[in-house]
Short mmCIF file of C-alpha atoms in Angstrom, two decimals:
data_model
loop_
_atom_site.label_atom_id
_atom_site.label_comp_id
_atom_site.label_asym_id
_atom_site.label_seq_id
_atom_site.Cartn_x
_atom_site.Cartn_y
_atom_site.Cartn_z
CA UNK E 1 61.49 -46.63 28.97
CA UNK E 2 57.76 -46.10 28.18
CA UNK E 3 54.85 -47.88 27.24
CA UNK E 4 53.21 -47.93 24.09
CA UNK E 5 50.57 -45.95 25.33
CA UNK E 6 52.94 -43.17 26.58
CA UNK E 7 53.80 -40.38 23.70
CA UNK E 8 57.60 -39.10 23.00
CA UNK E 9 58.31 -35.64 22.71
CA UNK E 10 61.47 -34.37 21.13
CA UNK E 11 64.21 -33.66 23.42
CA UNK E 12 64.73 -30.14 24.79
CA UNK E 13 67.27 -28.09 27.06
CA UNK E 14 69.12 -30.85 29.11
CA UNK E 15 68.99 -34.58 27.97
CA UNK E 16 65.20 -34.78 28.78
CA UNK E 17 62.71 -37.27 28.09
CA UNK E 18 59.34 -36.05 27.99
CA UNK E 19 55.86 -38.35 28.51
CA UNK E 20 52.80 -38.02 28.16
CA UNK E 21 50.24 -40.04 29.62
CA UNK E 22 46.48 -38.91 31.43
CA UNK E 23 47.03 -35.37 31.72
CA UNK E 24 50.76 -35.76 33.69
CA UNK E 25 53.55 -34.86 31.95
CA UNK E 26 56.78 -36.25 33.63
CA UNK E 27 60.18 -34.77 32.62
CA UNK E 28 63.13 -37.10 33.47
CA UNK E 29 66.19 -35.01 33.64
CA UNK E 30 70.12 -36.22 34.11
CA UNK E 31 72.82 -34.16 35.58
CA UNK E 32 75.90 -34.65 37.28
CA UNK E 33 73.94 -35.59 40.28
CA UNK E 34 72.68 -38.23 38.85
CA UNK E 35 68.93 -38.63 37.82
CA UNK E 36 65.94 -37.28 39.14
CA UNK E 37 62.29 -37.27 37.88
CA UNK E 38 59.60 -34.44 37.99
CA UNK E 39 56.01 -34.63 38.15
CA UNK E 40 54.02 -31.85 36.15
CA UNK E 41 50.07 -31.50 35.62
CA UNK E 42 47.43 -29.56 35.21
CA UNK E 43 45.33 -31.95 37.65
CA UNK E 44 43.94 -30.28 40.91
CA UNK E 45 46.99 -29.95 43.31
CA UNK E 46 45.14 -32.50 45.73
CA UNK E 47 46.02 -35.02 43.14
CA UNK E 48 49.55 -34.40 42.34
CA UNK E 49 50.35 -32.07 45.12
CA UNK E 50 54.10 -32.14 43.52
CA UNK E 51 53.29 -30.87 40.46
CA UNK E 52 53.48 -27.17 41.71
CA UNK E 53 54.62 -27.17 45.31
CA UNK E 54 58.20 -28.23 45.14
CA UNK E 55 59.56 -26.86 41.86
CA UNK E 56 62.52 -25.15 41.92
CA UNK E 57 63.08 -21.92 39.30
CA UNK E 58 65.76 -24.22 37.28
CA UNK E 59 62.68 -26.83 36.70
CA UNK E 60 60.67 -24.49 36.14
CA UNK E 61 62.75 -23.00 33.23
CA UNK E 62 62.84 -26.44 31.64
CA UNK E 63 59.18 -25.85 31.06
CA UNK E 64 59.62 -22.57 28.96
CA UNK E 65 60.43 -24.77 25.41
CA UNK E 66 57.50 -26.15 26.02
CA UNK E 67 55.06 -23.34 25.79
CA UNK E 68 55.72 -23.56 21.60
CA UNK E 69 56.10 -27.79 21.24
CA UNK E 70 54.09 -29.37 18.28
CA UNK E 71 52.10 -31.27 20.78
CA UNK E 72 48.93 -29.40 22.10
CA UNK E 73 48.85 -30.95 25.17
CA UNK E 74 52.45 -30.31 26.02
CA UNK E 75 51.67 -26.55 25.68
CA UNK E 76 49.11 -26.93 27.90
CA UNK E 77 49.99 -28.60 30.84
CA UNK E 78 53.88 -26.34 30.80
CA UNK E 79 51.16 -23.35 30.83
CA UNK E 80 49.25 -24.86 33.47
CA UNK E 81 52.44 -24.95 35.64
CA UNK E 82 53.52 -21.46 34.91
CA UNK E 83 50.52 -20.07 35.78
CA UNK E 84 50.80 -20.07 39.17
CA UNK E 85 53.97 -18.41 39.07
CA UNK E 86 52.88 -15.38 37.15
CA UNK E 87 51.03 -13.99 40.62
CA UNK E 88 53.00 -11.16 42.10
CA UNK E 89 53.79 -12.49 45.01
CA UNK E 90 55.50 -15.85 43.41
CA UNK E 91 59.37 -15.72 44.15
CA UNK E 92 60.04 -17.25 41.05
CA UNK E 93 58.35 -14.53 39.02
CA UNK E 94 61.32 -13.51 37.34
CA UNK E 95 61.19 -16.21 34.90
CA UNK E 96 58.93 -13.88 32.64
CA UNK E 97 60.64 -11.10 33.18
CA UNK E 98 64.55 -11.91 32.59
CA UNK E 99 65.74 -10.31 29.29
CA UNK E 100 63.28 -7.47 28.51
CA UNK E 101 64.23 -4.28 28.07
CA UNK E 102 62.94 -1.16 26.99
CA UNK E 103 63.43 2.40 25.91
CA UNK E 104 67.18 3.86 26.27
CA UNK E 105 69.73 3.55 23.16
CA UNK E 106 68.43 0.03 22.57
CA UNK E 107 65.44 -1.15 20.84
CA UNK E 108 62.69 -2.54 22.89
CA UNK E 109 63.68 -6.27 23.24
CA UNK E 110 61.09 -9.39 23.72
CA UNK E 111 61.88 -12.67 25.75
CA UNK E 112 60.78 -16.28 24.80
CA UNK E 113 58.27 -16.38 27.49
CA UNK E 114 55.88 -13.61 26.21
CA UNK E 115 56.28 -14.27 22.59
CA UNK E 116 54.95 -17.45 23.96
CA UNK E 117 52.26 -16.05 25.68
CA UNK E 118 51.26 -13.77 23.16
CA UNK E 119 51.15 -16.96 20.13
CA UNK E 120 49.11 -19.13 22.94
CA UNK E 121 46.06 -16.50 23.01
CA UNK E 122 45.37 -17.88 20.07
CA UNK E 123 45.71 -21.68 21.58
CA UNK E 124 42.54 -23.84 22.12
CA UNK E 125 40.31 -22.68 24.66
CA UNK E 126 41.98 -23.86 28.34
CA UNK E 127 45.55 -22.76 26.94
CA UNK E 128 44.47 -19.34 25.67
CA UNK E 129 42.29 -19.07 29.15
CA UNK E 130 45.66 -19.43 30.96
CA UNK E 131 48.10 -17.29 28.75
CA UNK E 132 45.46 -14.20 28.89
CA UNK E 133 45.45 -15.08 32.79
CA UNK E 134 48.96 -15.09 32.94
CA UNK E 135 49.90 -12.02 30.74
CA UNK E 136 46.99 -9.89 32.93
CA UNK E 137 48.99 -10.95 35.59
CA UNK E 138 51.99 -9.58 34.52
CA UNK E 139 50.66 -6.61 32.78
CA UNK E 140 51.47 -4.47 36.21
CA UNK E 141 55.04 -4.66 35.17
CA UNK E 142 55.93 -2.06 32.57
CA UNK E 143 58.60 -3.97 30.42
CA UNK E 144 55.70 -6.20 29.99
CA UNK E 145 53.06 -3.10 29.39
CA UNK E 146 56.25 -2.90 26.38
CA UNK E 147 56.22 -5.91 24.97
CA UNK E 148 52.37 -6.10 24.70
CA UNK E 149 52.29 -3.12 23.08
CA UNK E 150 53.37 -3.88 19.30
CA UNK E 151 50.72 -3.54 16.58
CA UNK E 152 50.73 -6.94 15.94
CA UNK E 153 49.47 -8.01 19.29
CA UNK E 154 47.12 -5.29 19.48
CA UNK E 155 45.61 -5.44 16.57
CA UNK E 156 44.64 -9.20 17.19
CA UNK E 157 43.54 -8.28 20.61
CA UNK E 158 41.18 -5.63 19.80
CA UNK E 159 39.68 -7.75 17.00
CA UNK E 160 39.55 -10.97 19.22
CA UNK E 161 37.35 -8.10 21.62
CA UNK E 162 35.03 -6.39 18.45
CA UNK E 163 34.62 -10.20 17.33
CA UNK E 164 31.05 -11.48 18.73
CA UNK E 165 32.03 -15.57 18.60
CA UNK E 166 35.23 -14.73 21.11
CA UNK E 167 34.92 -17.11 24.05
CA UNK E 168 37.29 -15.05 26.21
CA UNK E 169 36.52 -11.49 25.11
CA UNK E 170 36.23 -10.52 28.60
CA UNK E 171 39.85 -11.89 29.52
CA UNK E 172 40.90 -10.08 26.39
CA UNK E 173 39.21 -6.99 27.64
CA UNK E 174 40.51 -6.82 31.49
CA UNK E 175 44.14 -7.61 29.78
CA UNK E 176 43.28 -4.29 27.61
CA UNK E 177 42.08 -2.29 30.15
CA UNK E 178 45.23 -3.04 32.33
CA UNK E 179 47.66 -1.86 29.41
CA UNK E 180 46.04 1.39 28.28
CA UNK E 181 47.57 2.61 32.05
CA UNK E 182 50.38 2.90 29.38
CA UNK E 183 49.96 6.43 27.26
CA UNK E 184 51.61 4.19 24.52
CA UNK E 185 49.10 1.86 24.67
CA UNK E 186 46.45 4.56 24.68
CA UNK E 187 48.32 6.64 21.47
CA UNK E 188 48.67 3.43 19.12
CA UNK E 189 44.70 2.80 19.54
CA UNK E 190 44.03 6.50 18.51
CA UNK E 191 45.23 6.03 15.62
CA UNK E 192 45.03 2.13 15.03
CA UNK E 193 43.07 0.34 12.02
CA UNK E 194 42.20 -2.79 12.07
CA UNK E 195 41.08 -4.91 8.44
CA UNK E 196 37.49 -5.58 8.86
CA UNK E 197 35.11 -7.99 5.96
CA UNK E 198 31.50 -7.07 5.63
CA UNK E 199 29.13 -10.00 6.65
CA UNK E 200 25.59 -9.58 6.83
CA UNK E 201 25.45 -12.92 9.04
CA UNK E 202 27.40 -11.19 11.75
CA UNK E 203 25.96 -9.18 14.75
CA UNK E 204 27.87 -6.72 14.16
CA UNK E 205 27.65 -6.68 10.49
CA UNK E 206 31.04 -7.74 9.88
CA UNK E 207 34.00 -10.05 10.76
CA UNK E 208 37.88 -9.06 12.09
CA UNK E 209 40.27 -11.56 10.05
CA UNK E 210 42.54 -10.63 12.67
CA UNK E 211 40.39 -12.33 15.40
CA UNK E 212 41.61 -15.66 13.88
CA UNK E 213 42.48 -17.66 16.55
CA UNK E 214 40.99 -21.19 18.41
CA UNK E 215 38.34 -20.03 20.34
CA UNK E 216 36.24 -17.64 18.27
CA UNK E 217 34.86 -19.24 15.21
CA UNK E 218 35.37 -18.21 11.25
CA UNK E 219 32.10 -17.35 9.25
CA UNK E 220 31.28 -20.47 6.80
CA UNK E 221 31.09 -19.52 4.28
CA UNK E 222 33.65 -17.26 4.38
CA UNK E 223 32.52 -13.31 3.43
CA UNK E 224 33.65 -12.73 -0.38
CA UNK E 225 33.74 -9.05 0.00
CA UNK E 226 37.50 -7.72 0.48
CA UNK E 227 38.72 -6.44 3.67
CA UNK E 228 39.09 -2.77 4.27
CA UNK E 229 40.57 -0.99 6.82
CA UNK E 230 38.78 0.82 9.72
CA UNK E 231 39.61 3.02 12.85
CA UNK E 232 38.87 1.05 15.85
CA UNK E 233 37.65 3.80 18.04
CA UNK E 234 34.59 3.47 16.32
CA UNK E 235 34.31 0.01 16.23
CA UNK E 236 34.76 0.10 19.96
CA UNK E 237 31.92 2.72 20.59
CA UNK E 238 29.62 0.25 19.00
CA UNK E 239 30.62 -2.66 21.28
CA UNK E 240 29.99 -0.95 23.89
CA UNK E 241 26.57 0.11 22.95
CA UNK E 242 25.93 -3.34 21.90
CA UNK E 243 26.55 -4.68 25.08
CA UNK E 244 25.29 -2.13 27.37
CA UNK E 245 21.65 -3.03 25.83
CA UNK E 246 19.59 -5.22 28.42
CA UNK E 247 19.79 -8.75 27.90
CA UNK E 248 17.36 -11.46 27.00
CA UNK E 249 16.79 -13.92 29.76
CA UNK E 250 18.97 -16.81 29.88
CA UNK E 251 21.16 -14.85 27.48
CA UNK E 252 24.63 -16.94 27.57
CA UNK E 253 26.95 -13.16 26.23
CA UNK E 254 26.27 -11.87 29.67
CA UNK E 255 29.89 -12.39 30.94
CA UNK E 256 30.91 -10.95 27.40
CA UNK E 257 28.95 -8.33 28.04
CA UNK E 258 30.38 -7.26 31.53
CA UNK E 259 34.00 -7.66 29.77
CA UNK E 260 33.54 -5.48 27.14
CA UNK E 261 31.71 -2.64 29.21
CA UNK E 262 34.71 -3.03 32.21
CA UNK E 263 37.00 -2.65 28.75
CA UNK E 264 34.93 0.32 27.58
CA UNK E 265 35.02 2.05 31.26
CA UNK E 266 38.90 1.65 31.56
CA UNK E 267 40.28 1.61 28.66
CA UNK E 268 38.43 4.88 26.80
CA UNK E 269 38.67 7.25 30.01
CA UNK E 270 42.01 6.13 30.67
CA UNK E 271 43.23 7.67 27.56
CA UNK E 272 41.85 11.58 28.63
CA UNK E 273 42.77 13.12 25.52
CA UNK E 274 40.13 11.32 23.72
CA UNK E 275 37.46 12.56 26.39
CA UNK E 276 36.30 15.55 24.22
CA UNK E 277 35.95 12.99 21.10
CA UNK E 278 33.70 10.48 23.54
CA UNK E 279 31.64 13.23 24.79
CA UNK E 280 31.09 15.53 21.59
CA UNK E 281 27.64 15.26 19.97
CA UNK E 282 28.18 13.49 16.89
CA UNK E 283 26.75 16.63 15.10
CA UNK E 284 30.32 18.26 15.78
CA UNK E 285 33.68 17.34 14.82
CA UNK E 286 36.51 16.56 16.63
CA UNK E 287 40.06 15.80 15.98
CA UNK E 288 42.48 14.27 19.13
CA UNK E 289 45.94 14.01 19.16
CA UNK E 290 48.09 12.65 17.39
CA UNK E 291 45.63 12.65 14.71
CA UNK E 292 44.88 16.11 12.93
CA UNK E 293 41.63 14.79 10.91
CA UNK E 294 38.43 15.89 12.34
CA UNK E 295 35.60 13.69 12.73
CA UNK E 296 32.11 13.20 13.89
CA UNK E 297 31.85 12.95 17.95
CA UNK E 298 30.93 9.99 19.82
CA UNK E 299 28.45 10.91 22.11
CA UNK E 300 28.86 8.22 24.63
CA UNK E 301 26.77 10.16 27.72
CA UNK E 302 23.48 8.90 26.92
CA UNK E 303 24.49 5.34 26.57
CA UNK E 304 26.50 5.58 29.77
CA UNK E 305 23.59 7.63 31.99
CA UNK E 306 20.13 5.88 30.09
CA UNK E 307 21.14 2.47 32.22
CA UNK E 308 21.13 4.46 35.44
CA UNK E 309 18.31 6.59 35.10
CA UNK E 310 14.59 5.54 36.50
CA UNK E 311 11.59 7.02 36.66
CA UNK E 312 11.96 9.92 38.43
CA UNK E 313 10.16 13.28 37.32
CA UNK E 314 12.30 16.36 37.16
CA UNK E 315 11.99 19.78 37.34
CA UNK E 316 11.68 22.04 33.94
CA UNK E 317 14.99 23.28 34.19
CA UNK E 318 16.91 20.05 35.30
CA UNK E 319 14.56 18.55 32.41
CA UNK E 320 16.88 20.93 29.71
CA UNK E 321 20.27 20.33 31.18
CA UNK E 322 19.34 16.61 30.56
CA UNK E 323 19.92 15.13 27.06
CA UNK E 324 17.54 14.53 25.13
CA UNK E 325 17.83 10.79 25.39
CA UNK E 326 16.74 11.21 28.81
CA UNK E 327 14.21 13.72 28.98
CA UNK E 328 10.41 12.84 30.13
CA UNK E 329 11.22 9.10 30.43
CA UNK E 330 8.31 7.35 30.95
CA UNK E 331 7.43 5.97 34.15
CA UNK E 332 8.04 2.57 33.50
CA UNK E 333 11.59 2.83 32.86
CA UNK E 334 13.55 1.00 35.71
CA UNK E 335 17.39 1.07 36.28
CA UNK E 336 20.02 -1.48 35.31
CA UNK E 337 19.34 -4.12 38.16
CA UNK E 338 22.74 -5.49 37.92
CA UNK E 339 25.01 -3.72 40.54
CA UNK E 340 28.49 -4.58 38.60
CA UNK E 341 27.18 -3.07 35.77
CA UNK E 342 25.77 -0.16 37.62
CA UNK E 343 28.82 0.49 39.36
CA UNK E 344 30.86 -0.02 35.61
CA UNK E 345 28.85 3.24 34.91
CA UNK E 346 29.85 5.09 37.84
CA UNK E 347 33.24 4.23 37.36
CA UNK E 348 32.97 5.51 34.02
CA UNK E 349 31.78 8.63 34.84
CA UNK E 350 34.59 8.96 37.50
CA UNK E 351 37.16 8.23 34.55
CA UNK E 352 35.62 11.10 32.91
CA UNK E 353 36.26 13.68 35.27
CA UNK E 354 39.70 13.28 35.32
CA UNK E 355 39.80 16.39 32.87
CA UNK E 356 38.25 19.95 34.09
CA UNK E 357 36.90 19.90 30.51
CA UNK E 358 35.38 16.59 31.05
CA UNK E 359 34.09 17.45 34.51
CA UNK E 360 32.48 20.95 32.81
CA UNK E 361 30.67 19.29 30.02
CA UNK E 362 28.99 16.50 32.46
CA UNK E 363 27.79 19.12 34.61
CA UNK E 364 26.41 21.12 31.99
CA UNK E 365 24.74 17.60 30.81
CA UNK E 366 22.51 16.42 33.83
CA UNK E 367 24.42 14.04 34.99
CA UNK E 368 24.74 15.15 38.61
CA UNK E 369 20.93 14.92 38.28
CA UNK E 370 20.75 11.62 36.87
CA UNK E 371 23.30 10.58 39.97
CA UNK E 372 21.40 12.19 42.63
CA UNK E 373 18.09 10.25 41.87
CA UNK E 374 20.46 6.96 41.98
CA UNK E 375 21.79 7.76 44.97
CA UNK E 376 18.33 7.85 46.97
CA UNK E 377 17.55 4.53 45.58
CA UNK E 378 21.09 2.49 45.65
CA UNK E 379 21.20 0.01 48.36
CA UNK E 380 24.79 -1.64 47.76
CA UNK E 381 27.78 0.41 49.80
CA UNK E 382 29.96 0.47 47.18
CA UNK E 383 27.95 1.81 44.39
CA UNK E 384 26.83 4.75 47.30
CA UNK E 385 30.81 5.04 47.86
CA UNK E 386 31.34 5.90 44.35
CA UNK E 387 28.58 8.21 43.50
CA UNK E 388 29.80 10.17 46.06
CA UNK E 389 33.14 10.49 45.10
CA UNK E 390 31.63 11.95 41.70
CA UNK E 391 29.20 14.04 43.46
CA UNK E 392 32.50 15.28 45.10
CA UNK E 393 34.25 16.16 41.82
CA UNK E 394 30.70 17.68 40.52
CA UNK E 395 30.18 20.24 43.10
CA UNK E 396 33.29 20.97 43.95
CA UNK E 397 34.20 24.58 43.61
CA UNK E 398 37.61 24.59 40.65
CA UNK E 399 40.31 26.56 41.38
CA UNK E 400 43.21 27.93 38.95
CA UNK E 401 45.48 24.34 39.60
CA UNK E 402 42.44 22.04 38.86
CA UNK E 403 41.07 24.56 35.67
CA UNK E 404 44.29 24.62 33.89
CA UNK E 405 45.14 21.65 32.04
CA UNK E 406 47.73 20.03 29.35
CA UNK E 407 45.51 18.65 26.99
CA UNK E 408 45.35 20.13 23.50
CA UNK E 409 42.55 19.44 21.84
CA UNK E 410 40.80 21.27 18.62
CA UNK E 411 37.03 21.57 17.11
CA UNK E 412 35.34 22.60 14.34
CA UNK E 413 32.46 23.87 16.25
CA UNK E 414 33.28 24.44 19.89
CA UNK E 415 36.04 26.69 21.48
CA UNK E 416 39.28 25.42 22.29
CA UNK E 417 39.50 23.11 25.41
CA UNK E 418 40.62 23.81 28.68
CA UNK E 419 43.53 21.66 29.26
CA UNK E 420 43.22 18.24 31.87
CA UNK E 421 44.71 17.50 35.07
CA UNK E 422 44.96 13.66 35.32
CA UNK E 423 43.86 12.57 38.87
CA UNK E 424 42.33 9.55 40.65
CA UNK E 425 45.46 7.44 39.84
CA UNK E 426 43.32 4.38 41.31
CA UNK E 427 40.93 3.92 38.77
CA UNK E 428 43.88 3.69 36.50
CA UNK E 429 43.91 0.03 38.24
CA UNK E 430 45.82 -3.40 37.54
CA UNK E 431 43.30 -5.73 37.66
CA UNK E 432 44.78 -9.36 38.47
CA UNK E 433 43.57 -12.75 38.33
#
């Protein structure tokens, strides 16, 4: 029925016959109505404008067993077609949702779709591009949130992100930040280890076995020291740091770099019980719940406030509120000049005010001096829009419903916390592709 250049593809579903030739895959399907044929691609819709516009939820089904087939390019092109539908505005988005189910008397329950997903992350680079696109897609949904959730996945996403060689760490990233909205998400990487090998040839001076996947590469030779396991909090601070350093020019991480610092900004402040452990001075110890082990702070505010500073002289006693990372900067020192980033730092401190014991320590810390000097120099709207809004929350008088919080949190060196009132749902944003 095909020629010899064509490629067969075990039958699936209804007596289909499957070929593969250029980049089209055509699925010729027999029913009672006799037969019909089907034109599928991942060419620009221009070229096949069939391929997506006319497919009914039924055909598109008959693409699902194709998101695990032997055949690389099989997986790829169903993915390509499912894509589209993973938007949610698509009527036939129910096709990844039908079958989960969550919580109640029965256990948490996957479908075929997102197991699919979750194995193709780890596909060649333009079918894990799609799957992360299509699972941040869905990730508003929270049967989804449920499904992405299990160690397993998490554990590989988190070391795909920590792993320098990851082409699409910042995919990985915005599909983290979207799930810690879930306190689920946000408890599991509180407590979460990840198996990392020492490797002096790495960046970060060691490699996440769990990272395996086709688009980040494996050290050659491999690291002969064994694998131990780590927190990831930890592992995450450093990322950040990493990548909020100013780049070389020409420097091809960038885009890595944005990802991880849009991870960093969501994902951390979303999960406010952890705020006292970012903020503490790493000369203190902390212990956040559900863990009971105390352990050096993180200390984040410099890292978040140095890009954002400039040269701007303050008075004496603005000078001590300031820490001392930022004290009598020299006048040469110039702000981050890219406005996403600048704005990721603003919307980090926002996230961080979303406790009143988060809101008390940066206003004991400088930062609404750092922020006011920014302010007189920021020319982009949006930025302005923001500072403002944490200006707002800075100097804002608290009263007894915004001072008394729910968040129980214990130190070895300061008093217990005041507990948090989470606000600003917005920030706690789906971000969709």
């Amino acid at each position: 029925m095909c020629s010899a250049e064509c490629q067969r593809i075990p039958k699936l579903g209804e007596t289909a016959e499957v070929m593969l030739r250029k980049g089209v895959l055509r699925m010729e399907c027999q029913s009672s109505r006799g037969s019909y044929s089907k034109l599928y691609t991942n060419e620009p819709r221009s070229l096949y404008p069939r391929g997506r516009e006319f497919m009914s939820e039924n055909e598109l089904r008959q693409l699902i067993p194709f998101l695990h087939d032997k055949n690389p390019q099989v997986r790829q092109i169903a993915l390509a077609n499912l894509l589209g539908h993973s938007n949610k505005e698509s009527p036939h988005r129910a096709i990844f949702l039908d079958g989960l189910r969550s919580g109640g008397l029965q256990h948490a329950q996957d479908n075929d779709v997102l197991r699919s997903l979750k194995l193709l992350c780890r596909d060649q680079l333009a079918t894990a591009h799609d799957a992360f696109r299509a699972l941040i897609n869905l990730s508003d949904n929270s049967l989804v949130i449920t499904s992405l959730s299990d160690p397993l996945f998490l554990q590989f996403l988190v070391s795909y992100i920590l792993n320098h060689s990851s082409t699409l760490a910042d995919l990985a990233s915005m599909l983290l930040s979207n799930i810690s909205a879930s306190a689920t998400v946000c408890a599991s990487l509180l407590s979460m280890t990840i198996p990392i090998v020492p490797d002096a040839q790495a960046p970060s001076g060691y490699y996440p076995p769990q990272s395996r996947s086709g688009t980040c590469l494996t050290p050659v030779p491999y690291p002969s020291d064994e694998p131990r396991e780590v927190q990831v909090l930890p592992l995450l601070l450093d990322a950040f740091v990493q990548a909020a350093a100013p780049a070389e020019s020409g420097d091809k991480t960038k885009q890595k770099r944005k990802g991880e610092l849009h991870f960093i900004s969501s994902v951390f402040a979303n999960t406010s019980t952890a705020h006292r452990a970012l903020l503490t001075p790493e000369d203190s110890r902390v212990s956040v719940p559900p863990s009971t082990v105390e352990a050096p702070g993180m200390d984040i505010l410099p890292y978040v406030l140095l890009p954002l500073a400039g040269p701007e002289e303050f008075d004496l006693e603005d000078q001590e509120l300031l820490p001392s990372a930022l004290q009598f900067l020299p006048p040469t020192k110039t702000r981050e000049p890219d406005p996403v980033l600048r704005l990721t730092h603003v919307e980090t401190l926002l996230l961080l005010c979303t406790t009143f014991w988060g809101r008390d320590f940066l206003r004991k810390n400088g930062v609404y001096q750092i922020i006011r000097a920014l302010h007189e120099s920021e020319t982009v709207d949006k930025i302005s829009e923001h500072i403002e809004r944490l200006v707002n929350f800075l100097k804002r008088e608290e009263g007894p419903e915004t001072t008394s919080d729910g968040i129980q949190i214990t130190t070895s060196t300061n008093s217990p916390s005041n507990p948090a009132n989470d606000s600003d749902d917005e920030d706690n944003r789906i971000e969709e592709i």
